[in-house]
Amino acid sequence: MSETSNRAGESPQKPLPLDEVEKIVDLVKRSDVGEIQVRRGELEITVKARAEPLLSAAPAISHHKAVPEPASEAAQEFSPKRNGLCEVRSPVVGTFYRSPAPGEEPYVEVGDRVKAGQTLCIIEAMKMMNEIPADVSGEVVEVLAENAEGVEYDQPLFYLRPEE
Amino acid sequence: MSETSNRAGESPQKPLPLDEVEKIVDLVKRSDVGEIQVRRGELEITVKARAEPLLSAAPAISHHKAVPEPASEAAQEFSPKRNGLCEVRSPVVGTFYRSPAPGEEPYVEVGDRVKAGQTLCIIEAMKMMNEIPADVSGEVVEVLAENAEGVEYDQPLFYLRPEE
Amino acid sequence: MIGKVLVANRGEIALRVIRACREAGIRSVAVYSTADSGSLHRMLADEAICIGPPNASKSYLNIPAIISAAELAGADAIHPGYGFLSENSRFAEICERVGIKFIGPSSQAIAQMGDKAAARVFAAEAGVPITPGSTGVCASAAEVKRVGAEVGYPLVIKASAGGGGKGMRVVESEREAAGAFSAASREAAASFGDGSVYVEQYLEPLRHVEVQVLADAHGSVLTFPERDCSIQRRYQKLVEESPAPHIPQEVREGLMNSAAALADSLGYEGAGTVEFVYSEGNFYFIEMNTRLQVEHPVTEMIAGVDLVAEQLEIAAGEPLDPAEAPPAKGHAIEFRINAEDPRRGFMPQAGTVEFYNPPGGPGVRVDSHLYPGYKIPAHYDSLLAKLIVHAASREAAIRRGVRALDEFAIAGLETTLPLHLAVLEDEDFQRGGVPTSFLKERELRNEKGLLRLASVSA
Amino acid sequence: MIGKVLVANRGEIALRVIRACREAGIRSVAVYSTADSGSLHRMLADEAICIGPPNASKSYLNIPAIISAAELAGADAIHPGYGFLSENSRFAEICERVGIKFIGPSSQAIAQMGDKAAARVFAAEAGVPITPGSTGVCASAAEVKRVGAEVGYPLVIKASAGGGGKGMRVVESEREAAGAFSAASREAAASFGDGSVYVEQYLEPLRHVEVQVLADAHGSVLTFPERDCSIQRRYQKLVEESPAPHIPQEVREGLMNSAAALADSLGYEGAGTVEFVYSEGNFYFIEMNTRLQVEHPVTEMIAGVDLVAEQLEIAAGEPLDPAEAPPAKGHAIEFRINAEDPRRGFMPQAGTVEFYNPPGGPGVRVDSHLYPGYKIPAHYDSLLAKLIVHAASREAAIRRGVRALDEFAIAGLETTLPLHLAVLEDEDFQRGGVPTSFLKERELRNEKGLLRLASVSA
């Protein structure tokens, strides 16, 4: 959270009234209204009911695949940065290889520092080798795909912690 | 409600008027409006009803009867008393007659005072004449069905203003 | 000519009739109870009249209210659907008396077939094989014993006014005859207001097969290849198919001819179903249902006939065209999707349909009154939807059934959908021709969220 | 034997193929773009692989991504559906090269029929009547004039690589030939990367009729009674029916024989459609679509055939059984329900399906990827659902169509549902056999919330 204040005369050091937020959350849930907004001066609290009562029912029916799963879109929106990490995703469908050729050293290991543009892995698609570069400089925190396994478009491959 | 103006000189420690919020929530729910917003000075409270995501869309499609109309149940719950009036509803399906026989005087007219148990009309069903009594004593305020017309079960026939 | 039909029913069958009226250019009038104000049958009919409170005895079984509604709406005919007043001869008679065409047979034919003991006698006289047993009603336990001595045990005592397993008792030996007789009579009296019972040889294992009949007002009778309705739970059909698997062609012809002979000797008019038990190559008459059945679509799918449209035409006095019963094609199976939880003793479910998406694609038909957001009233029967699949062979129909059941999405309450998938997975069912004891002989197991049937070990 | 099929498509046709695979015991692999993560085809397939971003050129048209997905999933065949890569001979060729069975004809047959000018020549050689016009491509306006002098005006110039009305110009007289030639060539070059055009006599009024073909790998060809697809808007079909109204039996046979002759001479394999114009008792070849068509269900309904199941069997090398084309029964009509607002110039609609309840009951089939809550992506074509009705006669099918369209509930966006009701109400349509100019000659009027068609006064 930012430590500088964004508006003149405000007192941002003051703690947020989380207990009041909680009470309003309660009220929204209990009362089944769509939204409650309370503003007083610089303080503004808005609580919206979760929309889509439709699909929330989906988990109730176990084997019926036809009921939509909660779309993964929302998840994807947030994933590029998780806890300040950068996600490197696959730009193509293909087979993920961590090293240039079988038996050779992996391009990167967890803990390695990489520079933007440095090759992290290759993805083979239709006999074409696609080198996948790091888009930021930083540390390799996690490798998310298995060597020699298939990856789909947009599948997360690595977590990088960008340099400050 | 705070009387001090917003911005400078705020008193953010003042607790939020959650009981007032709760009253507005009640009002939204009771009144079936979409949104209530109250503002005074620095304080602003907005409560939105939960959107009926399913059925609110119904009016959008004109000729498709298959989309459920807002069920009349809710209306029925409230209708027995409207503005302190008592509704007399038809207990049977049949033809509504205001007088005992063609050419005779109606049982009651608007403005008449009736006693509980007094016949208000007859409804003919399968050649049977069903006398419909007033269930309270009071004044006939309105006759809601047309003489010699069909009425369905539960259809409102009269408004009575009950005696104090 | 029929210009306007009152549909004296609710749920999917009311929709079925309303749809047929619409397609025939006939106006439809729905009647509904206050519990059904949000129902599709109310919304899709041309007119709708509220006839009473939720309790069926005061609405869908309320004869004066329904007749009044028909008179108010100016309907010239009433379609009773199934259940409710559909086999009530008094209702049919009142319709006849007030000059409203009852879409079905005469009140006399309904009454004749409504008395199950008398119907047996009537069928036997028409040359239809009946199960060995009493001639008409049994007045005492002694008569049950006399039948037992003659045809052997086990026997089954049935309520003459009955149906659906009520007032029914199996008698394993002469010792049990007296107790079973009085229990059955008592139950019959309590259930139907008539304690009369009759007794038959109890055949087991047996299959339930039935023949769809159409008869016009001019003496023509059409019959269709039999339906097999042996997948039952407590005498309630769950899965029906047509044609019945492994039935020899001469038996098929025997069934169809018997059904035609019975309809003929009754002077029957309209749609009806003659029910038989089939056991070891022989078939015997059980009863005739003088109305449309829940499972009529399986016949429609294989025969390419529209039975409700035919009912409307017959009611209008039009003659049947024998070309309307062309050779059946392929195989059809119907699944009754009920608001019951098969994982918890088939506990009835009520509540709101949170999500609803019926399956589509080739060879799939859904008859249902559901829609997303529909509140299922707790007052009526549990049938939510009928899924009917049709394919070139029984094997293909089973595979299509699996596909469609798996796509069928109903959320907000538990249904019999997973039970049907378990039935289709059963090897005996896949071989075909299982007896009515099929479900009783199996237990339901929950495996990784899927329901499976396992034979009960002896 | 095919064990696993990758479905290189989306929407209702992806579901159609997935359903057929499921029923055939074949595993299915869906591919989807990030815009389709909430799509039913992703959810109903056995496996699903994301192949790219929303833009179709990077996902559903992305050959390397699709081939990679097929290799990753271990699919031994690819079904291309319609549109996208279904008539891309290079794609079929790559499939052939990497050893994945392309479910459709050879890349060579696709290429032969993809060049419309060459296809005309090929058809003529197979003995199929073609519209009088140029032999192959026209290199210059002078050649157009030469054809004009020979067969008379009006003429129509068409793009050889084309389809769907692009690169098409009507030439009313010799004066217009030069301008039309260059305009058509330019548009063809811009649309298809190939400016080649050819010229034909412009027949008007004309009807669009087409014949469904199935051909196996062993030289057997089956054809089915023609479909009439004359209800079009800007060369996009909206309503299709089979059989075509008022087509004499000898013309029907001529159409079916011509289609069979063409398929035969192509060494065709799989499902395909030969398209004809029909004008004043004569028919002429237009083009052959070397894939499944949107409107294939009307043939399925009247012929009782499952064309996608047949495609799968043919791809597995199984021989066709001539008994699979039995005499057609009844009449079927398909309505394309598009996300377009007919009241506002057919403006495309996107957004969320707030309420969805498809019609049910007898003779009604719905092929759709919608569900309540589905967000319609703006990136792809506007087809939301196909409603197909089947009944004993054309009149009955029209009445059933009215009934089903009226029940069909889609809320949250405007659709072409009301347009279809207006078409069914039109007296000329009801008589049957209207030309492709049907919709152009009428204007849409809004009357009390209902859409009606009114003839444009001359």
PDB file of C-alpha atoms in Angstrom, chain C residues 16 19 22-25 40 44 300 303-304 306 326-327 329 355-367 370-372 399-400 402-403 406-407, chain D residues 16 19 22-25 40 44 300 303-304 306 326-327 329 355-367 370-372 399-400 402-403 406-407:
ATOM      1  CA  ARG C  16     -47.238 -31.351 -24.994  1.00  0.00           C
ATOM      2  CA  ARG C  19     -47.895 -27.558 -28.579  1.00  0.00           C
ATOM      3  CA  ARG C  22     -50.827 -24.778 -31.649  1.00  0.00           C
ATOM      4  CA  GLU C  23     -49.576 -26.881 -34.542  1.00  0.00           C
ATOM      5  CA  ALA C  24     -53.126 -27.931 -35.407  1.00  0.00           C
ATOM      6  CA  GLY C  25     -54.364 -24.336 -35.407  1.00  0.00           C
ATOM      7  CA  LEU C  40     -44.707 -22.592 -18.714  1.00  0.00           C
ATOM      8  CA  LEU C  44     -47.497 -20.819 -23.547  1.00  0.00           C
ATOM      9  CA  GLU C 300     -43.784 -41.377 -31.750  1.00  0.00           C
ATOM     10  CA  ALA C 303     -43.221 -44.734 -35.815  1.00  0.00           C
ATOM     11  CA  GLY C 304     -43.001 -41.120 -36.952  1.00  0.00           C
ATOM     12  CA  ASP C 306     -47.773 -37.572 -33.574  1.00  0.00           C
ATOM     13  CA  PRO C 326     -45.859 -47.099 -41.066  1.00  0.00           C
ATOM     14  CA  PRO C 327     -43.208 -49.672 -40.205  1.00  0.00           C
ATOM     15  CA  LYS C 329     -37.757 -47.373 -37.698  1.00  0.00           C
ATOM     16  CA  PHE C 355     -29.325 -23.684 -14.096  1.00  0.00           C
ATOM     17  CA  TYR C 356     -31.009 -25.536 -16.912  1.00  0.00           C
ATOM     18  CA  ASN C 357     -29.621 -26.583 -20.235  1.00  0.00           C
ATOM     19  CA  PRO C 358     -31.233 -29.518 -22.006  1.00  0.00           C
ATOM     20  CA  PRO C 359     -29.195 -31.532 -24.519  1.00  0.00           C
ATOM     21  CA  GLY C 360     -29.595 -30.970 -28.266  1.00  0.00           C
ATOM     22  CA  GLY C 361     -28.314 -32.422 -31.509  1.00  0.00           C
ATOM     23  CA  PRO C 362     -29.569 -35.297 -33.636  1.00  0.00           C
ATOM     24  CA  GLY C 363     -32.028 -37.894 -32.347  1.00  0.00           C
ATOM     25  CA  VAL C 364     -32.692 -36.073 -29.096  1.00  0.00           C
ATOM     26  CA  ARG C 365     -36.089 -34.901 -27.889  1.00  0.00           C
ATOM     27  CA  VAL C 366     -36.807 -33.208 -24.596  1.00  0.00           C
ATOM     28  CA  ASP C 367     -40.314 -32.719 -23.226  1.00  0.00           C
ATOM     29  CA  LEU C 370     -38.488 -26.429 -16.829  1.00  0.00           C
ATOM     30  CA  TYR C 371     -36.721 -23.159 -17.437  1.00  0.00           C
ATOM     31  CA  PRO C 372     -33.823 -21.506 -15.645  1.00  0.00           C
ATOM     32  CA  ARG C 399     -24.836 -44.483 -26.713  1.00  0.00           C
ATOM     33  CA  ARG C 400     -26.927 -41.480 -27.690  1.00  0.00           C
ATOM     34  CA  VAL C 402     -25.379 -41.627 -22.471  1.00  0.00           C
ATOM     35  CA  ARG C 403     -24.254 -38.652 -24.505  1.00  0.00           C
ATOM     36  CA  ASP C 406     -24.311 -36.426 -19.693  1.00  0.00           C
ATOM     37  CA  GLU C 407     -25.013 -33.101 -21.399  1.00  0.00           C
TER      38      GLU C 407
ATOM     39  CA  ARG D  16     -22.139 -31.462 -33.278  1.00  0.00           C
ATOM     40  CA  ARG D  19     -21.550 -35.405 -29.854  1.00  0.00           C
ATOM     41  CA  ARG D  22     -19.070 -39.473 -28.108  1.00  0.00           C
ATOM     42  CA  GLU D  23     -21.782 -41.625 -29.652  1.00  0.00           C
ATOM     43  CA  ALA D  24     -19.243 -43.468 -31.775  1.00  0.00           C
ATOM     44  CA  GLY D  25     -17.018 -44.204 -28.788  1.00  0.00           C
ATOM     45  CA  LEU D  40     -19.545 -25.529 -24.299  1.00  0.00           C
ATOM     46  CA  LEU D  44     -18.099 -31.128 -23.460  1.00  0.00           C
ATOM     47  CA  GLU D 300     -30.594 -35.849 -41.487  1.00  0.00           C
ATOM     48  CA  ALA D 303     -33.485 -39.206 -44.401  1.00  0.00           C
ATOM     49  CA  GLY D 304     -32.921 -40.534 -40.892  1.00  0.00           C
ATOM     50  CA  ASP D 306     -26.440 -39.179 -39.180  1.00  0.00           C
ATOM     51  CA  PRO D 326     -33.601 -44.795 -47.427  1.00  0.00           C
ATOM     52  CA  PRO D 327     -36.481 -42.899 -49.015  1.00  0.00           C
ATOM     53  CA  LYS D 329     -39.818 -39.017 -45.083  1.00  0.00           C
ATOM     54  CA  PHE D 355     -32.067 -16.210 -20.380  1.00  0.00           C
ATOM     55  CA  TYR D 356     -32.084 -19.228 -22.643  1.00  0.00           C
ATOM     56  CA  ASN D 357     -34.728 -21.841 -23.105  1.00  0.00           C
ATOM     57  CA  PRO D 358     -34.827 -23.744 -26.375  1.00  0.00           C
ATOM     58  CA  PRO D 359     -38.095 -25.296 -27.567  1.00  0.00           C
ATOM     59  CA  GLY D 360     -38.798 -29.003 -27.087  1.00  0.00           C
ATOM     60  CA  GLY D 361     -41.446 -31.537 -27.980  1.00  0.00           C
ATOM     61  CA  PRO D 362     -41.937 -33.675 -31.063  1.00  0.00           C
ATOM     62  CA  GLY D 363     -40.161 -33.003 -34.346  1.00  0.00           C
ATOM     63  CA  VAL D 364     -37.922 -30.303 -32.904  1.00  0.00           C
ATOM     64  CA  ARG D 365     -34.135 -30.348 -32.927  1.00  0.00           C
ATOM     65  CA  VAL D 366     -31.875 -27.622 -31.626  1.00  0.00           C
ATOM     66  CA  ASP D 367     -28.149 -27.480 -32.346  1.00  0.00           C
ATOM     67  CA  LEU D 370     -25.682 -21.435 -25.923  1.00  0.00           C
ATOM     68  CA  TYR D 371     -26.432 -21.754 -22.253  1.00  0.00           C
ATOM     69  CA  PRO D 372     -27.883 -19.287 -19.776  1.00  0.00           C
ATOM     70  CA  ARG D 399     -46.787 -24.812 -38.317  1.00  0.00           C
ATOM     71  CA  ARG D 400     -44.303 -26.664 -36.148  1.00  0.00           C
ATOM     72  CA  VAL D 402     -44.008 -21.230 -35.890  1.00  0.00           C
ATOM     73  CA  ARG D 403     -44.738 -23.069 -32.660  1.00  0.00           C
ATOM     74  CA  ASP D 406     -42.417 -18.738 -30.668  1.00  0.00           C
ATOM     75  CA  GLU D 407     -41.292 -20.875 -27.730  1.00  0.00           C
TER      76      GLU D 407
END
